[in-house]
XYZ file of C-alpha atoms in Angstrom:
441
model
C -31.362 11.878 53.374
C -34.039 13.510 55.508
C -37.744 13.219 54.843
C -37.903 16.894 54.296
C -35.092 16.858 51.808
C -36.877 14.061 49.877
C -40.147 15.990 49.498
C -38.146 19.208 48.444
C -36.222 17.321 45.797
C -39.560 15.775 44.519
C -40.375 19.180 42.861
C -40.741 18.196 39.098
C -39.127 21.213 37.542
C -38.571 24.829 38.036
C -41.436 27.163 36.789
C -40.906 30.077 34.536
C -41.954 32.373 37.263
C -40.388 31.411 40.477
C -42.398 31.543 43.666
C -41.687 31.420 47.409
C -41.513 27.611 47.531
C -39.029 27.443 44.599
C -36.827 30.195 46.230
C -36.822 28.292 49.533
C -35.769 25.191 47.643
C -32.793 27.050 46.021
C -31.782 28.311 49.557
C -31.927 24.746 50.886
C -29.869 23.324 48.036
C -27.293 25.992 47.640
C -26.914 27.467 51.170
C -26.780 24.425 53.344
C -24.240 21.692 53.644
C -25.059 18.248 54.736
C -24.617 19.165 58.339
C -26.980 22.040 57.817
C -29.561 19.691 56.070
C -29.358 17.535 59.268
C -29.671 20.361 61.671
C -32.597 22.047 59.859
C -34.450 18.678 59.469
C -34.053 18.027 63.165
C -35.451 21.428 64.005
C -38.571 20.823 61.881
C -38.871 17.331 63.528
C -38.762 18.837 67.031
C -41.486 21.397 66.043
C -43.825 18.596 65.121
C -42.780 16.565 68.207
C -43.517 19.526 70.331
C -47.212 19.268 69.431
C -47.298 16.179 71.738
C -48.766 17.271 75.153
C -46.139 17.472 77.807
C -43.278 16.954 75.539
C -41.683 20.346 76.343
C -38.121 19.236 75.684
C -38.714 19.220 71.963
C -39.431 22.893 71.964
C -36.180 23.526 73.984
C -34.118 21.739 71.412
C -36.031 23.593 68.576
C -35.157 26.920 70.269
C -31.553 25.979 70.656
C -31.276 24.816 67.123
C -32.743 28.047 65.900
C -30.294 30.160 67.971
C -27.489 28.014 66.350
C -28.617 29.027 62.864
C -28.948 32.778 63.809
C -25.294 32.632 64.998
C -24.222 31.124 61.694
C -25.582 34.032 59.650
C -22.787 36.492 60.668
C -20.198 33.776 59.988
C -21.573 33.227 56.430
C -21.595 36.988 55.818
C -17.966 37.360 56.746
C -16.975 34.383 54.755
C -18.648 35.948 51.663
C -16.905 39.290 52.252
C -13.501 37.986 52.938
C -13.413 35.431 50.014
C -12.139 37.311 46.997
C -11.416 35.475 43.820
C -11.749 35.598 39.969
C -13.244 33.010 37.637
C -12.365 32.109 34.179
C -14.235 30.622 31.303
C -16.675 27.780 32.018
C -15.936 24.663 30.007
C -18.490 21.867 29.563
C -17.925 18.435 28.026
C -20.838 17.250 26.115
C -21.705 13.480 26.430
C -24.050 10.744 25.203
C -27.251 10.141 27.212
C -26.467 8.123 30.275
C -22.817 9.220 30.562
C -21.251 11.641 32.972
C -20.482 15.139 31.783
C -17.887 17.451 33.423
C -17.847 21.198 34.070
C -14.423 22.866 34.387
C -13.717 26.262 35.936
C -10.452 27.968 36.764
C -10.446 29.943 40.053
C -7.826 32.503 40.842
C -7.669 33.499 44.609
C -6.925 37.127 45.569
C -6.982 36.156 49.164
C -6.399 32.660 50.635
C -9.301 30.313 50.224
C -9.244 27.685 52.886
C -11.805 25.490 51.148
C -13.519 25.846 47.836
C -15.511 23.586 45.478
C -17.616 23.788 42.289
C -21.185 22.952 41.861
C -24.159 23.368 39.383
C -27.620 24.335 40.467
C -31.170 24.969 39.220
C -30.817 22.426 36.373
C -33.286 20.110 34.730
C -34.338 17.433 37.150
C -32.912 14.707 34.811
C -29.537 15.948 35.603
C -27.651 15.215 38.879
C -24.592 17.156 39.888
C -21.734 15.726 41.968
C -19.830 18.668 43.396
C -16.074 18.743 43.271
C -14.027 17.969 46.347
C -13.038 20.942 48.610
C -9.527 22.277 47.881
C -7.456 25.061 49.412
C -6.047 27.802 47.087
C -3.358 30.061 48.211
C -3.365 33.787 47.674
C -2.275 34.486 43.951
C -2.571 30.960 42.834
C -5.141 29.436 40.332
C -6.880 26.104 40.750
C -8.944 24.097 38.258
C -12.212 22.940 39.707
C -14.189 20.075 38.115
C -17.638 18.875 38.894
C -19.566 16.029 37.306
C -23.118 15.942 35.937
C -24.819 12.519 35.556
C -27.261 12.503 32.568
C -30.295 10.342 31.820
C -31.828 11.595 28.654
C -30.990 13.442 25.433
C -31.444 17.126 25.185
C -29.932 20.642 25.187
C -29.966 21.682 28.937
C -29.252 25.074 30.325
C -27.172 25.220 33.568
C -28.492 28.413 35.037
C -25.975 28.689 37.885
C -22.446 27.391 37.984
C -21.262 28.296 41.428
C -18.002 28.434 43.387
C -18.920 27.018 46.845
C -17.116 28.326 50.000
C -18.451 26.802 53.345
C -18.414 29.030 56.363
C -16.130 27.991 59.298
C -18.748 25.900 61.201
C -19.657 23.829 58.262
C -23.424 24.099 58.326
C -24.002 26.914 55.802
C -22.046 27.802 52.633
C -21.716 30.743 50.200
C -22.428 29.786 46.499
C -21.011 32.506 44.449
C -22.547 32.589 40.898
C -19.707 32.239 38.268
C -22.069 32.242 35.208
C -24.316 30.040 32.962
C -23.504 27.215 30.708
C -25.181 24.826 28.263
C -24.803 21.036 28.262
C -25.680 19.042 25.106
C -26.504 15.409 25.692
C -26.324 13.551 22.565
C -28.649 10.561 21.689
C -27.031 7.210 21.838
C -26.808 6.059 18.291
C -28.315 2.677 17.248
C -25.257 1.760 15.434
C -25.984 0.542 11.815
C -23.912 -2.529 10.857
C -25.219 -3.062 7.396
C -27.690 -1.029 5.222
C -28.732 -3.131 2.206
C -32.119 -1.559 1.901
C -30.551 1.796 0.907
C -29.276 0.323 -2.363
C -32.035 -2.236 -3.034
C -34.640 -1.872 -5.795
C -35.051 0.660 -8.537
C -35.026 3.674 -6.175
C -31.684 2.221 -4.647
C -29.872 2.882 -7.925
C -29.435 6.551 -7.083
C -27.817 5.800 -3.664
C -25.428 3.185 -5.028
C -22.930 5.477 -6.701
C -22.609 7.533 -3.459
C -21.248 4.496 -1.639
C -18.636 3.630 -4.153
C -15.041 4.071 -2.666
C -13.757 5.441 -5.942
C -16.305 8.306 -6.021
C -14.390 11.063 -4.310
C -15.023 14.215 -6.399
C -16.123 15.289 -9.778
C -13.985 16.408 -12.747
C -15.947 19.538 -13.781
C -14.282 22.601 -12.062
C -16.921 25.201 -11.277
C -15.124 27.744 -8.913
C -13.391 28.394 -5.607
C -14.522 28.920 -2.124
C -12.839 29.711 1.265
C -10.833 26.838 2.762
C -12.768 24.843 5.451
C -11.080 22.591 8.026
C -10.947 19.071 6.570
C -10.473 20.081 2.870
C -7.758 18.275 0.965
C -4.494 20.315 0.498
C -4.359 19.062 -3.086
C -7.334 21.090 -3.912
C -5.813 24.468 -2.809
C -6.176 27.285 -5.322
C -2.671 28.759 -5.161
C -3.346 31.862 -7.375
C -6.342 32.926 -5.129
C -4.222 32.232 -1.984
C -1.548 34.528 -3.405
C -3.868 37.259 -4.399
C -6.012 37.473 -1.225
C -3.579 36.193 1.406
C -5.853 33.329 2.693
C -6.490 29.851 1.541
C -9.092 28.944 -1.060
C -10.263 25.503 -2.155
C -11.235 24.419 -5.721
C -14.900 23.417 -6.004
C -16.055 20.716 -8.341
C -19.541 19.996 -9.510
C -20.220 16.926 -7.376
C -19.408 18.893 -4.248
C -22.443 21.140 -4.506
C -25.310 19.199 -2.968
C -23.359 15.943 -3.482
C -24.410 12.941 -1.255
C -27.601 11.613 0.145
C -30.121 13.902 1.688
C -31.319 12.659 5.151
C -34.690 13.950 6.260
C -35.713 13.336 9.941
C -39.481 13.702 10.500
C -40.481 13.661 14.209
C -44.034 14.363 13.513
C -46.432 12.117 15.308
C -50.090 11.406 15.089
C -50.894 9.688 18.280
C -49.735 9.164 21.787
C -48.017 5.801 20.963
C -45.946 7.459 18.195
C -44.901 10.303 20.481
C -43.484 7.762 22.900
C -41.361 6.317 19.990
C -39.766 9.680 19.002
C -36.637 9.178 21.153
C -36.025 5.740 19.635
C -36.432 7.223 16.164
C -33.794 9.932 16.971
C -31.440 7.289 18.110
C -32.028 5.287 14.890
C -31.511 8.456 12.836
C -28.242 9.197 14.652
C -26.970 5.696 13.685
C -28.004 6.073 10.040
C -26.543 9.520 9.830
C -23.209 8.608 11.302
C -23.157 5.522 8.984
C -23.545 7.926 5.934
C -20.911 10.378 7.456
C -18.344 7.596 7.850
C -18.604 6.754 4.117
C -18.730 10.511 3.229
C -22.065 9.968 1.600
C -24.150 12.435 3.579
C -24.611 15.736 1.738
C -27.347 17.503 3.438
C -29.433 17.018 6.686
C -32.984 18.168 7.306
C -35.074 18.103 10.558
C -38.478 18.622 9.072
C -38.282 21.433 6.541
C -35.343 23.079 8.337
C -31.831 22.360 6.950
C -29.024 21.785 9.515
C -25.572 23.080 8.583
C -23.102 20.285 8.760
C -19.474 21.129 9.480
C -17.156 19.107 7.281
C -14.480 17.133 9.086
C -15.957 17.465 12.705
C -16.694 13.711 13.042
C -20.424 14.108 13.091
C -20.450 16.614 16.024
C -22.616 19.154 14.186
C -25.022 16.403 13.289
C -25.258 15.103 16.864
C -25.694 18.604 18.266
C -28.672 19.193 15.953
C -30.287 15.955 17.280
C -29.669 16.886 20.801
C -31.445 20.247 20.259
C -34.732 18.613 19.075
C -37.296 19.512 21.891
C -38.249 16.647 24.036
C -41.944 15.659 24.276
C -43.098 16.577 27.635
C -45.803 14.686 29.699
C -48.135 17.656 29.257
C -47.755 17.489 25.506
C -48.555 13.707 25.529
C -51.619 14.242 27.591
C -52.794 16.916 25.128
C -51.958 14.641 22.218
C -54.284 11.936 23.756
C -57.047 14.421 24.256
C -56.705 15.522 20.708
C -56.514 12.025 19.316
C -59.773 11.010 21.100
C -61.582 14.139 19.884
C -60.416 13.976 16.335
C -62.860 12.120 14.172
C -61.024 12.456 10.724
C -57.345 12.001 10.143
C -55.963 14.767 8.150
C -53.473 14.124 5.422
C -49.864 14.160 6.579
C -47.779 17.131 5.678
C -45.225 16.532 2.931
C -41.664 17.548 2.987
C -41.178 20.983 1.463
C -37.568 22.381 1.523
C -36.812 25.900 0.561
C -34.666 24.617 -2.370
C -35.339 21.471 -4.404
C -32.723 18.747 -3.553
C -30.134 17.699 -6.185
C -29.202 14.281 -4.430
C -31.348 11.260 -3.548
C -33.543 11.647 -0.428
C -33.894 9.173 2.510
C -36.604 10.050 4.901
C -36.950 8.723 8.467
C -40.273 9.117 10.437
C -42.894 7.297 12.306
C -45.262 6.827 9.283
C -44.920 6.714 5.508
C -45.842 9.515 3.157
C -46.423 9.598 -0.572
C -43.855 12.298 -1.301
C -42.481 12.669 -4.882
C -39.277 14.254 -3.568
C -38.479 11.285 -1.351
C -36.715 8.204 -2.872
C -36.615 5.878 0.115
C -38.273 5.835 3.612
C -37.426 4.118 6.859
C -40.300 4.219 9.290
C -40.232 3.247 12.947
C -43.459 1.265 13.560
C -44.563 2.040 17.109
C -47.938 0.131 16.842
C -46.657 -3.385 16.204
C -45.758 -5.587 19.309
C -42.483 -7.258 19.746
C -42.020 -9.956 17.056
C -39.202 -12.029 15.628
C -39.282 -9.926 12.484
C -37.352 -6.810 13.408
C -37.901 -5.086 9.946
C -40.360 -5.552 7.099
C -39.873 -4.198 3.614
C -43.326 -2.816 2.646
C -41.886 -2.068 -0.775
C -38.692 -1.265 -2.505
C -39.031 2.297 -1.217
C -40.375 1.781 2.353
C -38.842 -0.236 5.251
C -40.708 -0.686 8.450
C -38.619 -1.196 11.638
C -40.135 -2.594 14.834
C -39.928 -0.032 17.562
C -40.231 -2.715 20.351
C -37.337 -4.799 18.947
C -34.991 -1.789 18.819
C -35.912 -0.834 22.305
C -35.011 -4.338 23.497
C -31.772 -4.320 21.686
C -30.951 -0.845 22.996
C -31.776 -1.874 26.680
C -29.775 -5.048 26.467
C -26.740 -3.118 25.299
C -27.036 -0.669 28.214
C -27.216 -3.541 30.701
C -24.091 -5.098 29.231
C -22.264 -1.739 29.332
C -23.254 -1.201 33.003
C -22.080 -4.692 33.906
C -18.561 -4.209 32.420
C -18.194 -0.440 33.220
C -16.004 -1.148 36.240
C -13.753 -3.585 34.348
C -13.373 -2.221 30.911
C -11.702 1.087 30.028
C -13.360 3.924 28.377
C -11.352 3.457 25.037
C -12.503 -0.093 24.640
C -16.043 0.800 25.377
C -16.019 3.420 22.569
C -16.363 0.687 19.820
C -19.217 -1.145 21.602
C -21.226 1.741 23.039
C -23.917 1.768 20.463
C -26.399 -0.954 19.846
C -25.861 -2.391 16.317
C -28.652 -3.052 13.999
C -28.936 -4.051 10.391
C -31.383 -2.190 7.994
């Protein structure tokens, strides 16, 4: 990689209003192959070398290199004009943070394509695209192109440009035809919860205990019917409504309305240290939420005061999508938080959870600090202020459990190191069971 290429890639992020430097970066990234990068870097190097007195040979080389690129422009224009194709739907496979996502696209060639590949451009700098291999597509045929995107952190990322790449005949420039936009969801890696005795401990745990009983599947009081949803039991079909309206309906029982525990995730932070622990809190909430979903004990899910619609029978996909869409804390916001923290003299009272409708089931809140909320039965807080100690969790009371953030981070990082060490020797299926760090709450 050339020095010029290194500095260009050092641009932190694309601004909302793109200027000249950003557009030049796009041309460099999308319009040049590796051969073109080397030739352009040598031309810039020869320009600087030409500043040395008497080193006239550098200017000669620079001029020849410049003429070479001028000759390539007509070739690139003819390549773009002669390459006729149609693209299908863009398919993106969402993954957990740190894993490799894939982008698929079907390309139908109207004329013969001697070489074509797929790439994604103008993305967030935490994403790195590995373009697909060059393939030839005969006229009238369809080829499936797949490129890979290496992820680093959780989030909902826009892929502004999914492009079909066709290099010109000399191999220095290429034509990146825009095939459309896409969205990549990177789920947080759950801190897998092995046991959760705190949920049913104490007086406040008595309301959670019945939800975890295997025999508690549904109520006995019939209250009405609703449209069939994927995952509903066939034994609960309402045959009379099916025959009358021509589409399936399901019987609804009293315990199905708001049944299950209510999980509330509060990502509010009061200081810079707490902001830095938000991502670990989201990973812990992902583990707790999946633990409840596996036992069919999660009734409703809130992020702050906003309720998230959970799709029944999707294996927690809608739950993980909601966590992925939580905005990440930027460096600018963390600096602003530090300034506000220094300038603030009095700490205001924390905002209480205030849903639009009063919950019917027991409420479990997860946050970075405890609150005195009458609607909340139990709280799990991630203590970002305590240093790493042997005690990973401390029960402040029957209703509040404090978990050491430094301990969770150590467990999480150790699990990642073990995964990377065995990634080349263990198959993906066997890694599925040991992907998440396991904790006990």
